[in-house]
Amino acid sequence: MKLSDHDLLQIDEEYLSSLSSAELLAVSRKMLEDLKESRERLNRTPDNSSQPPSSRSAYLGIPVEQDETLSDEDEEDVSPVEKKGTDDADGDDSPGPSGSSTPSAPGKGKSDSSGKKPKGRAGKPVGAKGFGRTQIIPIRSTVVHRAETCAACDAALPLDARFTARIGYVTIDLIRGAPDQPGLRLEGTKHLFGEVACRCGHISCTGPGTGDRLEIAGRKTATSLSEWRIVGPMLAAFIVALAKRMRLSRSKVQEFLIDWFGLELSVGTIDNCIREVGLAAAPVQDELIAELRASALAHVDETPWKQKGQALWLWVFATANTVLFCVGRRTRQMVLDILTEEYAGWLMSDGLMNYRIFSRRLRCWAHLIRKAKGLSTSLDKESKRFGSRVLEVLEYMVEEVKDGSDPPAAESILEEFQGYCELYRDYPPSEKVRSLAVELLNDWDVIWQPVRVPGLPLTNNDAERALRHWVIARLISHGTRTAEGSRVLGVLASVIETCRLRNVSPWDYLAEVIAERRKGNLVPPLPAPVAA
């Protein structure tokens, strides 16, 4: 670069006006060279430079919807990028010697009038040889599920009554070792169901339990809860831990199970486990929403989320011992669906206008400090002066709140600072200066609530910390592909983060949830917080 930051700080309109034509031309040439070099740096991508592919934006090719409301903040906006590439059409048959296409064999490669090969029926052709499980699972124990009472007369069935097995299945589950012998092992269990005859002559028959069933339009197989599964409750929770907590793909989970446990599961079985656990734990969200609405202080934040061609947002609502995630649009209705207009607690958020419907609102000072720091390093003298002043006041107020603020002294400083911000409300040269000044003035009382009410938080760190793990997961997975996948993500992330916040194991709880819900029972309540 020809000009350094020190040089640019000295270049303003007054300096340029004082130069002669030759001097101005010389300065312009240097600035032009710097501009071209900067533009070339901005245009570098993994396709035209040595940048790694991981530096590419995860949201390329996703059209961004125009939100119903606008934000005071620009840092989370996602720029729409024009989609590139089209689907490749199937090629025509190769032309014969005379230039015409070679006739296809009957039933193979037959083209329609448009020249495209019609897609065949999905799935195994009728009559074709099927493929089943080839791995032999060693059976460690057998559980006989026999009726305890007669289904007709309600009489207790004697234990010595003859049991006739009719159906059965094998379940593989993960067994944890004792405290004196820690470790993990897989264990196969055979479950038998059948008939027992009563003295009244009625034959009572047992069968595997069943729970909820979720039908998805366009999908042949529904997600359902049933005890008739090869994957046991704790193993299902372990698969969720690998996929959601360790951020492994379905194929990587499959690889892990083969390498470390010698267990062969298909990618489809692993995916179905995750969907099933998400369906089983779905009612927990109602309990979390109820706790959020009753809380005295809630933190809320949102981050972009990709759902196969649609730009959505991952929302998080966090309290002292509750975390709720959901995927949806960045609208006011999303907030109202969770908290409702009757929410009476304090709400800590950023500057998004959707939150302004709540009277007891707080603003995150960390966002304002970052913006002030950005202006304080500006190459424009006036922008630098304004940013430095905002940063000075914010840092002073942080110390005041920590040490126990002196309300009269603080109010005097804030009154003077408010007048200073009014001077920059319509500052023409810099849009960023105007934006920060207007943001401070529009939310003036909200921003300085912690100065007047002791004990209120200064930042939205609780919500941002809850989002951090899932933001990293987004960089790896690039989001979800279906609405069901987004719902499963919200449910499982909510349960995992809430249990972590309460110092309890989310995997023991999820195993209990899947076991009860497969039987058709209600979801167990969330564990109470445990002191650290």
CSV table of C-alpha atoms in Angstrom, one decimal, residues 218-516:
chain,number,residue,atom,x,y,z
A,218,GLY,CA,-43.8,-36.1,0.2
A,219,ARG,CA,-42.0,-38.7,2.3
A,220,LYS,CA,-43.0,-42.4,2.0
A,221,THR,CA,-41.9,-43.4,5.5
A,222,ALA,CA,-43.3,-41.6,8.6
A,223,THR,CA,-41.2,-40.9,11.7
A,224,SER,CA,-42.8,-43.0,14.5
A,225,LEU,CA,-42.1,-44.0,18.0
A,226,SER,CA,-42.1,-47.7,18.7
A,227,GLU,CA,-40.3,-50.2,21.0
A,228,TRP,CA,-39.8,-52.4,17.9
A,229,ARG,CA,-36.3,-50.9,17.2
A,230,ILE,CA,-32.9,-52.4,16.9
A,231,VAL,CA,-31.4,-49.3,18.6
A,232,GLY,CA,-32.0,-49.1,22.3
A,233,PRO,CA,-32.7,-45.8,24.2
A,234,MET,CA,-29.2,-45.2,25.5
A,235,LEU,CA,-27.6,-46.0,22.2
A,236,ALA,CA,-30.1,-43.6,20.5
A,237,ALA,CA,-29.0,-40.9,23.0
A,238,PHE,CA,-25.4,-41.7,22.3
A,239,ILE,CA,-26.0,-41.3,18.5
A,240,VAL,CA,-27.6,-37.9,19.2
A,241,ALA,CA,-24.5,-36.9,21.3
A,242,LEU,CA,-22.2,-37.8,18.4
A,243,ALA,CA,-24.3,-36.0,15.8
A,244,LYS,CA,-25.3,-32.8,17.8
A,245,ARG,CA,-22.8,-32.4,20.5
A,246,MET,CA,-19.7,-33.6,18.6
A,247,ARG,CA,-21.0,-32.3,15.3
A,248,LEU,CA,-20.4,-35.5,13.3
A,249,SER,CA,-22.2,-36.2,10.1
A,250,ARG,CA,-24.4,-39.3,9.7
A,251,SER,CA,-21.6,-41.1,7.8
A,252,LYS,CA,-19.0,-40.1,10.5
A,253,VAL,CA,-21.3,-41.5,13.2
A,254,GLN,CA,-21.5,-44.7,11.2
A,255,GLU,CA,-17.7,-44.9,10.9
A,256,PHE,CA,-17.3,-44.2,14.7
A,257,LEU,CA,-19.7,-47.0,15.6
A,258,ILE,CA,-17.9,-49.5,13.3
A,259,ASP,CA,-14.4,-48.6,14.4
A,260,TRP,CA,-15.0,-48.4,18.2
A,261,PHE,CA,-17.9,-50.8,18.8
A,262,GLY,CA,-17.9,-53.0,15.8
A,263,LEU,CA,-21.5,-52.2,15.3
A,264,GLU,CA,-22.8,-51.9,11.7
A,265,LEU,CA,-25.8,-49.5,11.3
A,266,SER,CA,-26.9,-47.9,8.1
A,267,VAL,CA,-26.9,-44.2,7.6
A,268,GLY,CA,-30.7,-44.4,7.3
A,269,THR,CA,-31.0,-46.1,10.7
A,270,ILE,CA,-28.8,-43.4,12.3
A,271,ASP,CA,-30.8,-40.6,10.7
A,272,ASN,CA,-34.1,-42.2,11.9
A,273,CYS,CA,-32.7,-42.4,15.4
A,274,ILE,CA,-32.1,-38.7,15.5
A,275,ARG,CA,-35.5,-37.9,14.1
A,276,GLU,CA,-37.2,-40.3,16.6
A,277,VAL,CA,-35.4,-38.7,19.6
A,278,GLY,CA,-36.4,-35.3,18.3
A,279,LEU,CA,-40.1,-36.4,18.0
A,280,ALA,CA,-40.0,-38.1,21.4
A,281,ALA,CA,-38.6,-34.9,23.1
A,282,ALA,CA,-40.8,-32.4,21.2
A,283,PRO,CA,-43.3,-31.9,24.1
A,284,VAL,CA,-40.4,-30.7,26.3
A,285,GLN,CA,-40.5,-27.4,24.4
A,286,ASP,CA,-43.9,-26.6,25.9
A,287,GLU,CA,-42.4,-26.9,29.4
A,288,LEU,CA,-39.5,-24.7,28.4
A,289,ILE,CA,-41.8,-22.0,26.9
A,290,ALA,CA,-43.8,-22.0,30.1
A,291,GLU,CA,-40.7,-21.5,32.2
A,292,LEU,CA,-39.5,-18.7,29.9
A,293,ARG,CA,-42.8,-16.8,30.1
A,294,ALA,CA,-42.6,-17.0,33.9
A,295,SER,CA,-38.9,-15.8,34.2
A,296,ALA,CA,-37.8,-12.5,35.6
A,297,LEU,CA,-35.0,-12.0,33.1
A,298,ALA,CA,-34.6,-13.5,29.6
A,299,HIS,CA,-31.9,-13.1,27.0
A,300,VAL,CA,-32.8,-13.4,23.3
A,301,ASP,CA,-30.6,-13.4,20.2
A,302,GLU,CA,-30.7,-14.8,16.6
A,303,THR,CA,-28.2,-15.8,14.0
A,304,PRO,CA,-28.6,-16.7,10.3
A,305,TRP,CA,-29.6,-20.3,9.6
A,306,LYS,CA,-29.8,-22.0,6.2
A,307,GLN,CA,-32.6,-24.4,5.4
A,308,LYS,CA,-32.0,-25.8,1.9
A,309,GLY,CA,-32.5,-22.7,-0.3
A,310,GLN,CA,-34.2,-20.6,2.3
A,311,ALA,CA,-32.5,-18.0,4.6
A,312,LEU,CA,-33.9,-18.3,8.1
A,313,TRP,CA,-32.7,-17.6,11.6
A,314,LEU,CA,-31.8,-19.7,14.6
A,315,TRP,CA,-33.4,-18.1,17.7
A,316,VAL,CA,-32.3,-18.6,21.3
A,317,PHE,CA,-34.1,-17.6,24.4
A,318,ALA,CA,-32.1,-18.1,27.6
A,319,THR,CA,-32.8,-17.7,31.3
A,320,ALA,CA,-30.8,-18.7,34.4
A,321,ASN,CA,-31.6,-22.4,34.0
A,322,THR,CA,-33.5,-22.7,30.7
A,323,VAL,CA,-32.5,-22.5,27.0
A,324,LEU,CA,-34.9,-22.7,24.1
A,325,PHE,CA,-33.9,-22.8,20.4
A,326,CYS,CA,-36.2,-22.5,17.4
A,327,VAL,CA,-35.7,-21.9,13.6
A,328,GLY,CA,-37.9,-19.4,11.8
A,329,ARG,CA,-38.1,-16.0,10.2
A,330,ARG,CA,-36.7,-12.8,11.7
A,331,THR,CA,-40.0,-11.3,12.5
A,332,ARG,CA,-41.8,-9.9,15.5
A,333,GLN,CA,-44.3,-12.8,15.5
A,334,MET,CA,-41.5,-15.2,16.2
A,335,VAL,CA,-40.8,-13.4,19.5
A,336,LEU,CA,-44.5,-13.1,20.4
A,337,ASP,CA,-45.1,-16.9,19.8
A,338,ILE,CA,-42.6,-17.6,22.5
A,339,LEU,CA,-42.9,-14.8,25.1
A,340,THR,CA,-46.4,-13.3,24.2
A,341,GLU,CA,-47.2,-9.6,24.7
A,342,GLU,CA,-47.9,-10.3,28.4
A,343,TYR,CA,-44.3,-11.1,29.2
A,344,ALA,CA,-43.5,-9.1,32.4
A,345,GLY,CA,-39.8,-9.8,32.9
A,346,TRP,CA,-36.7,-8.0,31.7
A,347,LEU,CA,-35.7,-8.8,28.2
A,348,MET,CA,-32.0,-8.4,27.2
A,349,SER,CA,-31.5,-8.1,23.4
A,350,ASP,CA,-29.6,-6.3,20.7
A,351,GLY,CA,-31.0,-3.4,18.7
A,352,LEU,CA,-33.5,-5.4,16.5
A,353,MET,CA,-36.7,-3.4,16.3
A,354,ASN,CA,-38.8,-6.6,16.8
A,355,TYR,CA,-38.0,-6.4,20.6
A,356,ARG,CA,-39.4,-2.9,21.1
A,357,ILE,CA,-42.9,-4.1,21.8
A,358,PHE,CA,-41.6,-5.0,25.3
A,359,SER,CA,-41.6,-2.2,27.9
A,360,ARG,CA,-39.0,-3.7,30.3
A,361,ARG,CA,-36.3,-4.1,27.7
A,362,LEU,CA,-32.4,-4.0,28.1
A,363,ARG,CA,-29.7,-3.3,25.5
A,364,CYS,CA,-26.5,-5.2,25.2
A,365,TRP,CA,-23.6,-2.7,25.9
A,366,ALA,CA,-21.1,-5.0,24.2
A,367,HIS,CA,-22.7,-4.3,20.8
A,368,LEU,CA,-22.4,-0.6,21.4
A,369,ILE,CA,-18.8,-0.8,22.6
A,370,ARG,CA,-17.8,-2.7,19.5
A,371,LYS,CA,-19.4,-0.1,17.2
A,372,ALA,CA,-17.8,2.8,19.2
A,373,LYS,CA,-14.4,1.0,18.9
A,374,GLY,CA,-14.9,0.8,15.2
A,375,LEU,CA,-15.5,4.5,14.9
A,376,SER,CA,-12.6,5.4,17.2
A,377,THR,CA,-10.2,3.8,14.7
A,378,SER,CA,-11.8,5.6,11.7
A,379,LEU,CA,-9.6,7.5,9.3
A,380,ASP,CA,-12.1,10.4,9.4
A,381,LYS,CA,-11.2,12.8,12.2
A,382,GLU,CA,-14.7,13.7,13.2
A,383,SER,CA,-15.9,10.0,13.2
A,384,LYS,CA,-12.8,9.1,15.3
A,385,ARG,CA,-13.7,11.9,17.8
A,386,PHE,CA,-17.3,10.8,18.1
A,387,GLY,CA,-16.4,7.1,18.5
A,388,SER,CA,-13.8,7.9,21.1
A,389,ARG,CA,-16.3,9.9,23.1
A,390,VAL,CA,-19.0,7.2,23.0
A,391,LEU,CA,-16.4,4.6,24.0
A,392,GLU,CA,-15.2,6.8,26.9
A,393,VAL,CA,-18.8,7.2,28.3
A,394,LEU,CA,-19.6,3.5,28.0
A,395,GLU,CA,-16.5,2.4,29.7
A,396,TYR,CA,-17.0,4.9,32.5
A,397,MET,CA,-20.6,3.7,33.0
A,398,VAL,CA,-19.4,0.0,33.1
A,399,GLU,CA,-17.1,0.9,36.0
A,400,GLU,CA,-19.9,2.9,37.7
A,401,VAL,CA,-22.3,-0.1,37.5
A,402,LYS,CA,-19.6,-2.5,38.8
A,403,ASP,CA,-18.7,-0.2,41.8
A,404,GLY,CA,-22.2,0.9,42.6
A,405,SER,CA,-23.3,3.8,40.5
A,406,ASP,CA,-23.8,7.3,41.9
A,407,PRO,CA,-27.2,8.2,40.3
A,408,PRO,CA,-26.8,12.1,40.4
A,409,ALA,CA,-23.3,12.1,39.0
A,410,ALA,CA,-24.2,9.5,36.4
A,411,GLU,CA,-27.3,11.4,35.3
A,412,SER,CA,-25.3,14.6,34.9
A,413,ILE,CA,-22.8,12.9,32.6
A,414,LEU,CA,-25.6,11.2,30.6
A,415,GLU,CA,-27.5,14.5,30.2
A,416,GLU,CA,-24.4,16.1,28.7
A,417,PHE,CA,-23.7,13.1,26.6
A,418,GLN,CA,-27.3,13.1,25.2
A,419,GLY,CA,-26.8,16.6,24.0
A,420,TYR,CA,-23.5,15.6,22.4
A,421,CYS,CA,-25.3,12.7,20.5
A,422,GLU,CA,-27.9,15.2,19.3
A,423,LEU,CA,-25.2,17.1,17.5
A,424,TYR,CA,-24.4,14.1,15.4
A,425,ARG,CA,-27.9,12.9,14.7
A,426,ASP,CA,-27.8,14.5,11.2
A,427,TYR,CA,-24.0,14.4,10.7
A,428,PRO,CA,-23.7,14.4,6.8
A,429,PRO,CA,-20.2,13.0,6.1
A,430,SER,CA,-20.6,9.7,7.9
A,431,GLU,CA,-23.5,7.3,7.8
A,432,LYS,CA,-22.0,5.2,10.6
A,433,VAL,CA,-21.8,8.2,12.9
A,434,ARG,CA,-25.4,9.1,12.2
A,435,SER,CA,-26.5,5.5,12.7
A,436,LEU,CA,-24.8,5.1,16.1
A,437,ALA,CA,-26.1,8.5,17.3
A,438,VAL,CA,-29.7,7.7,16.3
A,439,GLU,CA,-29.4,4.3,17.8
A,440,LEU,CA,-28.3,5.7,21.2
A,441,LEU,CA,-31.0,8.4,21.2
A,442,ASN,CA,-33.8,6.1,20.1
A,443,ASP,CA,-33.1,3.6,22.9
A,444,TRP,CA,-31.7,6.1,25.4
A,445,ASP,CA,-33.8,5.1,28.5
A,446,VAL,CA,-33.4,1.4,27.6
A,447,ILE,CA,-29.6,1.5,27.3
A,448,TRP,CA,-29.0,3.2,30.6
A,449,GLN,CA,-31.4,1.1,32.7
A,450,PRO,CA,-28.6,-0.8,34.5
A,451,VAL,CA,-27.3,2.6,35.8
A,452,ARG,CA,-30.7,3.3,37.4
A,453,VAL,CA,-31.6,-0.3,38.4
A,454,PRO,CA,-28.8,-2.2,40.2
A,455,GLY,CA,-28.3,-5.8,39.4
A,456,LEU,CA,-29.3,-5.8,35.8
A,457,PRO,CA,-26.9,-7.4,33.3
A,458,LEU,CA,-24.9,-5.2,30.9
A,459,THR,CA,-24.4,-7.7,28.0
A,460,ASN,CA,-26.3,-10.4,26.2
A,461,ASN,CA,-23.5,-12.9,26.7
A,462,ASP,CA,-25.8,-15.7,28.0
A,463,ALA,CA,-27.6,-15.9,24.7
A,464,GLU,CA,-24.5,-15.5,22.6
A,465,ARG,CA,-22.7,-18.3,24.6
A,466,ALA,CA,-25.7,-20.6,24.0
A,467,LEU,CA,-25.5,-19.9,20.3
A,468,ARG,CA,-21.7,-20.4,19.9
A,469,HIS,CA,-21.7,-24.2,19.7
A,470,TRP,CA,-24.5,-24.2,17.1
A,471,VAL,CA,-22.9,-21.5,15.0
A,472,ILE,CA,-19.8,-23.7,14.7
A,473,ALA,CA,-22.1,-26.6,13.8
A,474,ARG,CA,-23.7,-24.4,11.1
A,475,LEU,CA,-20.3,-23.8,9.5
A,476,ILE,CA,-19.8,-27.6,9.3
A,477,SER,CA,-23.3,-28.7,8.2
A,478,HIS,CA,-24.4,-25.6,6.4
A,479,GLY,CA,-27.7,-25.7,8.2
A,480,THR,CA,-30.6,-28.2,7.8
A,481,ARG,CA,-32.4,-29.5,4.7
A,482,THR,CA,-36.0,-29.8,5.8
A,483,ALA,CA,-38.5,-28.1,8.1
A,484,GLU,CA,-38.5,-31.4,10.2
A,485,GLY,CA,-34.7,-31.2,10.5
A,486,SER,CA,-35.0,-27.6,11.8
A,487,ARG,CA,-37.6,-28.7,14.3
A,488,VAL,CA,-35.5,-31.6,15.5
A,489,LEU,CA,-32.5,-29.3,15.8
A,490,GLY,CA,-34.4,-26.9,17.9
A,491,VAL,CA,-35.8,-29.6,20.2
A,492,LEU,CA,-32.5,-31.4,20.8
A,493,ALA,CA,-30.4,-28.2,21.2
A,494,SER,CA,-33.0,-27.0,23.8
A,495,VAL,CA,-32.8,-30.2,25.8
A,496,ILE,CA,-29.0,-30.5,25.6
A,497,GLU,CA,-28.3,-26.9,26.6
A,498,THR,CA,-30.9,-26.8,29.3
A,499,CYS,CA,-29.6,-30.0,30.9
A,500,ARG,CA,-26.0,-28.6,30.7
A,501,LEU,CA,-27.2,-25.4,32.4
A,502,ARG,CA,-28.8,-27.4,35.2
A,503,ASN,CA,-25.7,-29.6,35.7
A,504,VAL,CA,-27.4,-32.8,34.8
A,505,SER,CA,-26.6,-35.3,32.0
A,506,PRO,CA,-28.7,-34.7,28.9
A,507,TRP,CA,-28.0,-38.2,27.6
A,508,ASP,CA,-29.5,-40.0,30.7
A,509,TYR,CA,-32.6,-37.8,30.4
A,510,LEU,CA,-32.9,-38.3,26.6
A,511,ALA,CA,-32.6,-42.1,27.1
A,512,GLU,CA,-35.4,-42.0,29.6
A,513,VAL,CA,-37.5,-39.8,27.3
A,514,ILE,CA,-37.1,-42.2,24.3
A,515,ALA,CA,-37.8,-45.3,26.5
A,516,GLU,CA,-41.1,-43.8,27.9
